[in-house]
Structure formats: structure tokens, C-alpha cells
Amino acid sequence: MTRTVIESKTKTVVIGFDEPFCVIGERINPTGRKKLAAELEAGDFSTVEKDALEQVACGAMVLDVNSGAVFTNRMAEDPRYADNNFVEPPLMKELIARIQAITDTPLCIDSSVPGALEAGLQTCEGRPLLNSVTGEEERLELVLPLVKKYNVPVVAISNDDTGISQDPDVRFAVAKKIVERAADFGIPAHDIVVDPLVMPVGAMASAGQQVFALVRRLRDELGVNTTCGASNVSFGLPNRHGVNAAFLPMAIGAGMTSAIMNPVRSVEMEAIRAANMLMNHDPNGGEWIRFSRVLDAVKEGASFPEACAAAASAGGRGRRRARA
């Protein structure tokens, strides 16, 4: 059975078909968050630290760390700051150091800049997930050697030099190509986590059906674990969290094993906890019972993050594997 192992200094998370669904917290990402980008530019990491702890309390098993910040003010003073290759590597190191100082949750190093990926790999304790490689030839040649050198798993995104295809067969072929190229570097299929690319269902009515079929093929034909940006499916729609909460259990039923998502949203986390139990990945429903107590606290007036933090302090954390 395929098992993708991600580790911090003291904790291990396993992504697999017979494991609870792996929630990868997405919030440490300045892309599209002007306030966070401005804080980082000013050397203020308080929101990063808050988001890290809050996501872990709410159920994130892995934290995605994205260094894609735009430092507008510094750019005006020093043209080097217009280059992500200059900005992201030191920022990635600082982000990871700050997060590792307050939590031992395993990390996912997320950047389009190879230098930032390597800076993260040099700083990160344990065995992080690398995000990401695509089927583009230049990207394969830059990222796969890092994956091999540091012996880490990697997210493989199903687009290549031709862009993102709306044809699911093409996206499957790109994933297969990445798995085969990784094998040429001595990287096993169990260290490839494929993102089949979820399209917005509001723009493409068959988007959900496409990704469910793709996930089944990736599981059955390539034997690889899968992930996605879960909120993509609801882009542009009203009541997005309701759509996400319906999508996630359906994806889990099709074989998806992880998602990069916002764990601070109770409706999505409720859907995942219930799906884990229905997939027999929650022995005796223990996690569902603990989570139900969190929901009871929310009904009594606590916010979801507050209720989760209180449960965690009382020993109600989600399942983790301690490293031997």
C-alpha cells in the first residue's frame, strides 16, 4: 500500500489510502493577502505564528509554507526586491524557523522559486513535503534533483509546457510523465503526491466528475497519493464552504488522500471528520466523538478556532504518529 511519509523533528504524518485524510493547512501564504505581505515586509511574523497555531489546533496535520510575497516598498528602494529569486529564499528560511520554534507539525515547502525550495529544505527539520514540480521540462530538471538530494516527497501538478488542459486524459498523461521522470532520478512513486488540478465547477459543470475519475485512475493505475487545492472547485460561487464540504467527502470516496485547504472552516472539517469515520479510518469513531464536542462548544458560543484550541489543551488533539 502506498505510504507517503512526512516528518518534522518529532512527528510523523503518513498520507495513504488506508490513512485518515491528510489536511494540509494553506493559510501561511501571502499571495492575495496584502496585509500579511505588508507585515512580512516589515519583519512582523505575528500573523504567521497565529495562523500556524490556529490551523494546527483546528486539525491541520501538515502546514504549507508559501514565501511568495511582494515587497512593494522595498522594491521602490532597491530594484533587487522585484526579483522573487532575491526575495523568497531568505524569507522562506525565516518563515520556517519561526514556525518550527512554536510547533512540531510537519511542513510543506511551497514556492515556484527553486532557490526558495532549497533554502526551505536546508532549514526544515525532518522530512518535509516539497510543493511543487510540474511536467514542464525546465521545472523537472530543476526540482527533481532537489527531491532526490534531500530525499523528500513532492507534489506533482498535472500541467506541462502546454499549460493546463481541460482534458482529464491529458492531465493523467502529464502525471504519468512526472512519475516516470522521477523514477529516472531514483524517486519512488510513493514519494509523488499528484495534484490532478481541480477546475471551478461554476465554469465547468463536469469539473467534479472529472477530478473524481482522475483520482481513481491515479490510485488504480499509478498507485500514487493525491492532493488538491480544495477551494478551487467553488471559485466564483456563493456559499463556497458548502460546496467545498460536499466536494471533499466525494473526493475522499474516489481515493483522494490529502488536500491543501483552510482547516479553520468548521463545515469543511466536519465533512472530513465524518468521511474518515465512514471510510473506516477513525477506529470506533473516537475522532468524530472528540470533534463533536468541539461543535457542541461552537453551538454554545465559542468560535471554531477557540473551541479547537480548548479541546487541544484538554488533550483532544487529532491523531498523530510519534516518530520512533
Short mmCIF file of C-alpha atoms in Angstrom, two decimals:
data_model
loop_
_atom_site.label_atom_id
_atom_site.label_comp_id
_atom_site.label_asym_id
_atom_site.label_seq_id
_atom_site.Cartn_x
_atom_site.Cartn_y
_atom_site.Cartn_z
CA MET A 1 0.00 0.00 0.00
CA THR A 2 1.30 3.45 -0.97
CA ARG A 3 2.55 5.45 2.01
CA THR A 4 3.96 8.97 1.70
CA VAL A 5 5.87 9.84 4.87
CA ILE A 6 6.22 13.46 6.01
CA GLU A 7 8.13 14.28 9.19
CA SER A 8 9.07 17.09 11.50
CA LYS A 9 11.78 16.68 14.10
CA THR A 10 9.42 14.75 16.38
CA LYS A 11 6.20 13.97 14.49
CA THR A 12 5.31 11.77 11.51
CA VAL A 13 2.32 12.07 9.21
CA VAL A 14 1.54 9.32 6.70
CA ILE A 15 -0.54 10.03 3.61
CA GLY A 16 -2.09 6.83 2.31
CA PHE A 17 -5.22 5.10 1.06
CA ASP A 18 -5.74 3.39 4.42
CA GLU A 19 -4.96 6.51 6.49
CA PRO A 20 -7.15 9.38 7.71
CA PHE A 21 -7.42 12.18 5.16
CA CYS A 22 -4.40 14.49 5.44
CA VAL A 23 -5.33 18.15 5.93
CA ILE A 24 -2.56 20.49 4.75
CA GLY A 25 -3.17 23.98 6.13
CA GLU A 26 -2.98 26.65 3.42
CA ARG A 27 -3.07 29.94 5.32
CA ILE A 28 0.65 30.75 5.60
CA ASN A 29 0.64 32.24 2.12
CA PRO A 30 1.00 35.98 1.38
CA THR A 31 -0.30 35.56 -2.18
CA GLY A 32 -3.53 37.54 -2.33
CA ARG A 33 -3.17 38.58 1.34
CA LYS A 34 -1.92 42.17 1.15
CA LYS A 35 -1.99 42.66 4.91
CA LEU A 36 0.16 39.58 5.51
CA ALA A 37 2.59 40.58 2.74
CA ALA A 38 2.92 44.06 4.31
CA GLU A 39 3.58 42.53 7.72
CA LEU A 40 6.29 40.27 6.31
CA GLU A 41 7.88 43.21 4.53
CA ALA A 42 8.03 44.98 7.91
CA GLY A 43 9.57 41.92 9.57
CA ASP A 44 6.37 41.18 11.51
CA PHE A 45 5.66 37.42 11.77
CA SER A 46 2.86 37.61 14.34
CA THR A 47 0.10 36.64 11.89
CA VAL A 48 2.20 33.75 10.58
CA GLU A 49 2.66 32.44 14.12
CA LYS A 50 -1.05 32.92 14.92
CA ASP A 51 -2.11 31.17 11.71
CA ALA A 52 0.27 28.28 12.34
CA LEU A 53 -1.04 27.58 15.84
CA GLU A 54 -4.67 28.13 14.88
CA GLN A 55 -4.51 25.78 11.90
CA VAL A 56 -2.87 23.02 13.95
CA ALA A 57 -5.48 23.38 16.70
CA CYS A 58 -8.26 23.14 14.08
CA GLY A 59 -6.88 19.92 12.59
CA ALA A 60 -4.08 20.67 10.13
CA MET A 61 -1.70 17.72 10.05
CA VAL A 62 0.82 19.49 7.79
CA LEU A 63 1.39 23.24 7.34
CA ASP A 64 2.00 24.64 3.86
CA VAL A 65 4.56 27.49 3.95
CA ASN A 66 4.50 29.78 0.93
CA SER A 67 7.06 32.58 0.52
CA GLY A 68 5.51 34.31 -2.49
CA ALA A 69 5.41 37.81 -1.03
CA VAL A 70 5.69 41.06 -2.97
CA PHE A 71 7.62 43.70 -1.04
CA THR A 72 6.32 46.85 -2.75
CA ASN A 73 8.01 49.42 -0.53
CA ARG A 74 11.40 47.74 -0.57
CA MET A 75 11.09 47.35 -4.33
CA ALA A 76 10.89 51.12 -4.70
CA GLU A 77 14.11 51.50 -2.71
CA ASP A 78 16.05 48.55 -4.10
CA PRO A 79 15.26 47.02 -7.54
CA ARG A 80 16.52 43.62 -6.39
CA TYR A 81 13.26 43.22 -4.45
CA ALA A 82 11.38 43.00 -7.75
CA ASP A 83 13.03 39.59 -8.25
CA ASN A 84 11.40 36.66 -6.43
CA ASN A 85 14.72 34.83 -6.65
CA PHE A 86 16.12 37.51 -4.34
CA VAL A 87 13.12 37.86 -2.01
CA GLU A 88 11.91 34.32 -1.44
CA PRO A 89 14.93 32.25 -0.30
CA PRO A 90 15.70 34.30 2.86
CA LEU A 91 12.00 34.79 3.55
CA MET A 92 11.38 31.03 3.32
CA LYS A 93 14.17 30.37 5.81
CA GLU A 94 12.76 32.90 8.25
CA LEU A 95 9.18 31.61 7.90
CA ILE A 96 10.22 28.03 8.57
CA ALA A 97 12.43 28.98 11.52
CA ARG A 98 9.60 30.95 13.10
CA ILE A 99 7.06 28.16 12.62
CA GLN A 100 9.37 25.41 13.85
CA ALA A 101 10.00 27.42 17.00
CA ILE A 102 6.34 27.19 18.03
CA THR A 103 5.04 23.89 16.60
CA ASP A 104 6.43 20.49 15.67
CA THR A 105 3.84 19.94 12.92
CA PRO A 106 5.45 18.70 9.66
CA LEU A 107 5.77 21.28 6.88
CA CYS A 108 5.13 21.60 3.17
CA ILE A 109 7.63 23.94 1.47
CA ASP A 110 5.73 25.87 -1.21
CA SER A 111 7.35 28.09 -3.85
CA SER A 112 7.77 28.49 -7.58
CA VAL A 113 11.38 29.58 -6.96
CA PRO A 114 13.86 26.68 -6.84
CA GLY A 115 16.21 28.70 -4.63
CA ALA A 116 13.43 29.15 -2.08
CA LEU A 117 12.65 25.42 -2.18
CA GLU A 118 16.29 24.59 -1.43
CA ALA A 119 16.50 27.26 1.27
CA GLY A 120 13.47 25.67 2.88
CA LEU A 121 14.96 22.20 2.61
CA GLN A 122 18.16 23.42 4.27
CA THR A 123 16.22 24.98 7.16
CA CYS A 124 13.48 22.42 7.69
CA GLU A 125 13.89 19.75 10.36
CA GLY A 126 12.70 16.27 9.42
CA ARG A 127 11.26 15.27 6.05
CA PRO A 128 9.02 17.98 4.58
CA LEU A 129 6.75 17.77 1.55
CA LEU A 130 8.02 19.85 -1.38
CA ASN A 131 5.45 21.88 -3.33
CA SER A 132 5.85 21.54 -6.25
CA VAL A 133 7.00 20.13 -9.59
CA THR A 134 5.10 20.27 -12.87
CA GLY A 135 5.51 18.45 -16.16
CA GLU A 136 7.35 21.41 -17.67
CA GLU A 137 10.80 20.26 -18.77
CA GLU A 138 12.67 23.13 -17.12
CA ARG A 139 10.83 22.59 -13.85
CA LEU A 140 11.50 18.83 -13.88
CA GLU A 141 15.22 19.42 -14.35
CA LEU A 142 15.35 21.96 -11.53
CA VAL A 143 13.14 20.34 -8.89
CA LEU A 144 13.61 16.57 -9.22
CA PRO A 145 17.33 16.76 -8.35
CA LEU A 146 16.36 18.58 -5.12
CA VAL A 147 13.79 15.89 -4.32
CA LYS A 148 16.45 13.22 -4.77
CA LYS A 149 19.22 15.12 -2.96
CA TYR A 150 17.14 15.75 0.16
CA ASN A 151 15.09 12.52 -0.04
CA VAL A 152 11.71 14.22 0.33
CA PRO A 153 8.27 13.65 -1.19
CA VAL A 154 6.97 16.13 -3.75
CA VAL A 155 3.64 17.44 -5.04
CA ALA A 156 3.35 16.86 -8.80
CA ILE A 157 0.97 19.24 -10.55
CA SER A 158 -0.65 17.95 -13.75
CA ASN A 159 0.26 20.73 -16.15
CA ASP A 160 3.19 20.99 -18.55
CA ASP A 161 4.70 23.29 -21.17
CA THR A 162 1.34 23.42 -22.99
CA GLY A 163 -0.45 24.76 -19.89
CA ILE A 164 -3.42 23.32 -18.02
CA SER A 165 -5.54 21.06 -20.18
CA GLN A 166 -9.31 20.77 -19.72
CA ASP A 167 -9.00 17.18 -20.94
CA PRO A 168 -8.60 14.84 -17.93
CA ASP A 169 -6.80 12.27 -20.08
CA VAL A 170 -4.10 14.84 -20.83
CA ARG A 171 -3.76 15.71 -17.15
CA PHE A 172 -3.40 12.00 -16.35
CA ALA A 173 -0.70 11.68 -19.03
CA VAL A 174 1.22 14.59 -17.51
CA ALA A 175 1.06 12.97 -14.07
CA LYS A 176 2.30 9.69 -15.53
CA LYS A 177 5.16 11.50 -17.24
CA ILE A 178 6.22 13.12 -13.92
CA VAL A 179 6.12 9.77 -12.10
CA GLU A 180 8.23 8.17 -14.84
CA ARG A 181 10.74 11.03 -14.91
CA ALA A 182 11.00 10.89 -11.13
CA ALA A 183 11.79 7.17 -11.39
CA ASP A 184 14.70 8.08 -13.68
CA PHE A 185 16.12 10.06 -10.74
CA GLY A 186 15.56 7.12 -8.37
CA ILE A 187 12.50 8.74 -6.76
CA PRO A 188 9.81 6.14 -5.91
CA ALA A 189 6.14 6.60 -6.82
CA HIS A 190 5.17 6.62 -3.14
CA ASP A 191 7.05 9.93 -2.80
CA ILE A 192 4.95 11.57 -5.54
CA VAL A 193 1.68 13.20 -4.45
CA VAL A 194 -0.23 14.17 -7.59
CA ASP A 195 -2.40 17.26 -7.82
CA PRO A 196 -4.78 16.49 -10.72
CA LEU A 197 -5.89 20.14 -10.78
CA VAL A 198 -9.43 20.84 -9.65
CA MET A 199 -11.29 23.16 -12.00
CA PRO A 200 -14.05 25.55 -10.81
CA VAL A 201 -17.38 23.79 -11.13
CA GLY A 202 -19.04 27.14 -11.73
CA ALA A 203 -17.11 27.47 -15.00
CA MET A 204 -17.04 23.77 -15.94
CA ALA A 205 -20.07 21.72 -14.90
CA SER A 206 -18.16 18.44 -15.19
CA ALA A 207 -15.21 19.60 -13.04
CA GLY A 208 -16.19 17.47 -10.06
CA GLN A 209 -16.81 14.37 -12.14
CA GLN A 210 -13.50 14.90 -13.93
CA VAL A 211 -11.42 15.07 -10.78
CA PHE A 212 -13.15 12.07 -9.17
CA ALA A 213 -12.42 9.97 -12.27
CA LEU A 214 -8.84 11.25 -12.39
CA VAL A 215 -8.21 10.43 -8.74
CA ARG A 216 -9.46 6.87 -9.27
CA ARG A 217 -7.13 6.43 -12.24
CA LEU A 218 -4.16 7.88 -10.34
CA ARG A 219 -4.83 5.48 -7.47
CA ASP A 220 -5.55 2.38 -9.57
CA GLU A 221 -3.10 2.81 -12.47
CA LEU A 222 -0.19 4.74 -10.95
CA GLY A 223 -0.65 3.87 -7.27
CA VAL A 224 0.08 7.42 -6.14
CA ASN A 225 -1.38 9.58 -3.42
CA THR A 226 -3.23 12.72 -4.42
CA THR A 227 -3.89 16.24 -3.22
CA CYS A 228 -5.59 19.39 -4.48
CA GLY A 229 -6.35 22.99 -3.71
CA ALA A 230 -9.79 22.16 -2.34
CA SER A 231 -11.31 25.63 -2.61
CA ASN A 232 -10.67 25.81 -6.37
CA VAL A 233 -13.82 23.78 -7.00
CA SER A 234 -16.06 26.51 -5.56
CA PHE A 235 -14.33 29.56 -7.04
CA GLY A 236 -16.82 32.26 -8.02
CA LEU A 237 -19.81 30.60 -6.35
CA PRO A 238 -21.93 31.74 -3.41
CA ASN A 239 -21.80 29.66 -0.20
CA ARG A 240 -18.40 28.33 -1.18
CA HIS A 241 -17.86 26.43 2.06
CA GLY A 242 -20.98 24.37 1.45
CA VAL A 243 -19.69 23.36 -1.99
CA ASN A 244 -16.26 22.53 -0.54
CA ALA A 245 -17.85 20.47 2.23
CA ALA A 246 -19.75 18.39 -0.33
CA PHE A 247 -16.73 18.04 -2.62
CA LEU A 248 -14.24 16.79 -0.04
CA PRO A 249 -16.04 13.58 1.08
CA MET A 250 -16.81 12.76 -2.56
CA ALA A 251 -13.12 13.19 -3.42
CA ILE A 252 -12.15 11.05 -0.42
CA GLY A 253 -14.55 8.35 -1.58
CA ALA A 254 -12.89 8.43 -5.01
CA GLY A 255 -9.48 7.91 -3.39
CA MET A 256 -8.07 11.38 -2.75
CA THR A 257 -5.77 11.23 0.26
CA SER A 258 -4.97 14.88 1.11
CA ALA A 259 -5.88 18.47 0.34
CA ILE A 260 -4.32 21.89 0.73
CA MET A 261 -7.15 23.78 2.39
CA ASN A 262 -8.24 26.12 5.17
CA PRO A 263 -8.79 24.00 8.32
CA VAL A 264 -10.24 26.95 10.22
CA ARG A 265 -13.58 26.44 8.44
CA SER A 266 -15.74 24.16 10.58
CA VAL A 267 -18.08 22.96 7.84
CA GLU A 268 -15.22 21.53 5.75
CA MET A 269 -13.55 19.96 8.78
CA GLU A 270 -16.85 18.42 9.89
CA ALA A 271 -17.22 16.84 6.44
CA ILE A 272 -13.69 15.42 6.57
CA ARG A 273 -14.10 14.01 10.09
CA ALA A 274 -17.34 12.32 9.06
CA ALA A 275 -15.75 10.94 5.87
CA ASN A 276 -12.85 9.49 7.87
CA MET A 277 -15.32 7.61 10.03
CA LEU A 278 -17.37 6.40 7.05
CA MET A 279 -14.17 5.20 5.31
CA ASN A 280 -13.26 3.24 8.47
CA HIS A 281 -10.23 5.46 9.04
CA ASP A 282 -11.42 6.51 12.50
CA PRO A 283 -11.34 3.50 14.84
CA ASN A 284 -14.52 3.32 16.93
CA GLY A 285 -15.37 6.86 15.86
CA GLY A 286 -13.06 8.30 18.51
CA GLU A 287 -12.03 11.36 16.50
CA TRP A 288 -15.63 12.02 15.45
CA ILE A 289 -16.75 11.96 19.08
CA ARG A 290 -13.95 14.36 20.10
CA PHE A 291 -14.79 16.64 17.17
CA SER A 292 -18.48 16.60 18.11
CA ARG A 293 -17.53 18.09 21.47
CA VAL A 294 -15.85 20.93 19.59
CA LEU A 295 -19.05 21.52 17.60
CA ASP A 296 -21.05 21.50 20.84
CA ALA A 297 -18.78 24.25 22.18
CA VAL A 298 -19.35 26.25 18.99
CA LYS A 299 -23.12 25.94 19.47
CA GLU A 300 -22.65 27.35 22.94
CA GLY A 301 -20.97 30.46 21.54
CA ALA A 302 -17.26 29.70 21.13
CA SER A 303 -15.61 30.34 17.80
CA PHE A 304 -14.41 27.25 15.96
CA PRO A 305 -10.68 28.06 16.48
CA GLU A 306 -11.31 28.79 20.18
CA ALA A 307 -13.20 25.53 20.65
CA CYS A 308 -10.49 23.56 18.84
CA ALA A 309 -7.72 25.19 20.89
CA ALA A 310 -9.57 24.39 24.12
CA ALA A 311 -10.02 20.77 23.04
CA ALA A 312 -6.33 20.54 22.12
CA SER A 313 -5.31 21.94 25.51
CA ALA A 314 -7.55 19.34 27.15
CA GLY A 315 -5.85 16.52 25.24
CA GLY A 316 -8.29 16.34 22.36
CA ARG A 317 -5.80 16.69 19.52
CA GLY A 318 -6.30 14.79 16.31
CA ARG A 319 -4.37 11.61 15.70
CA ARG A 320 -0.63 12.00 15.18
CA ARG A 321 2.10 9.45 14.87
CA ALA A 322 5.10 9.96 17.09
CA ARG A 323 8.40 9.20 15.44
CA ALA A 324 10.22 6.19 16.76
#
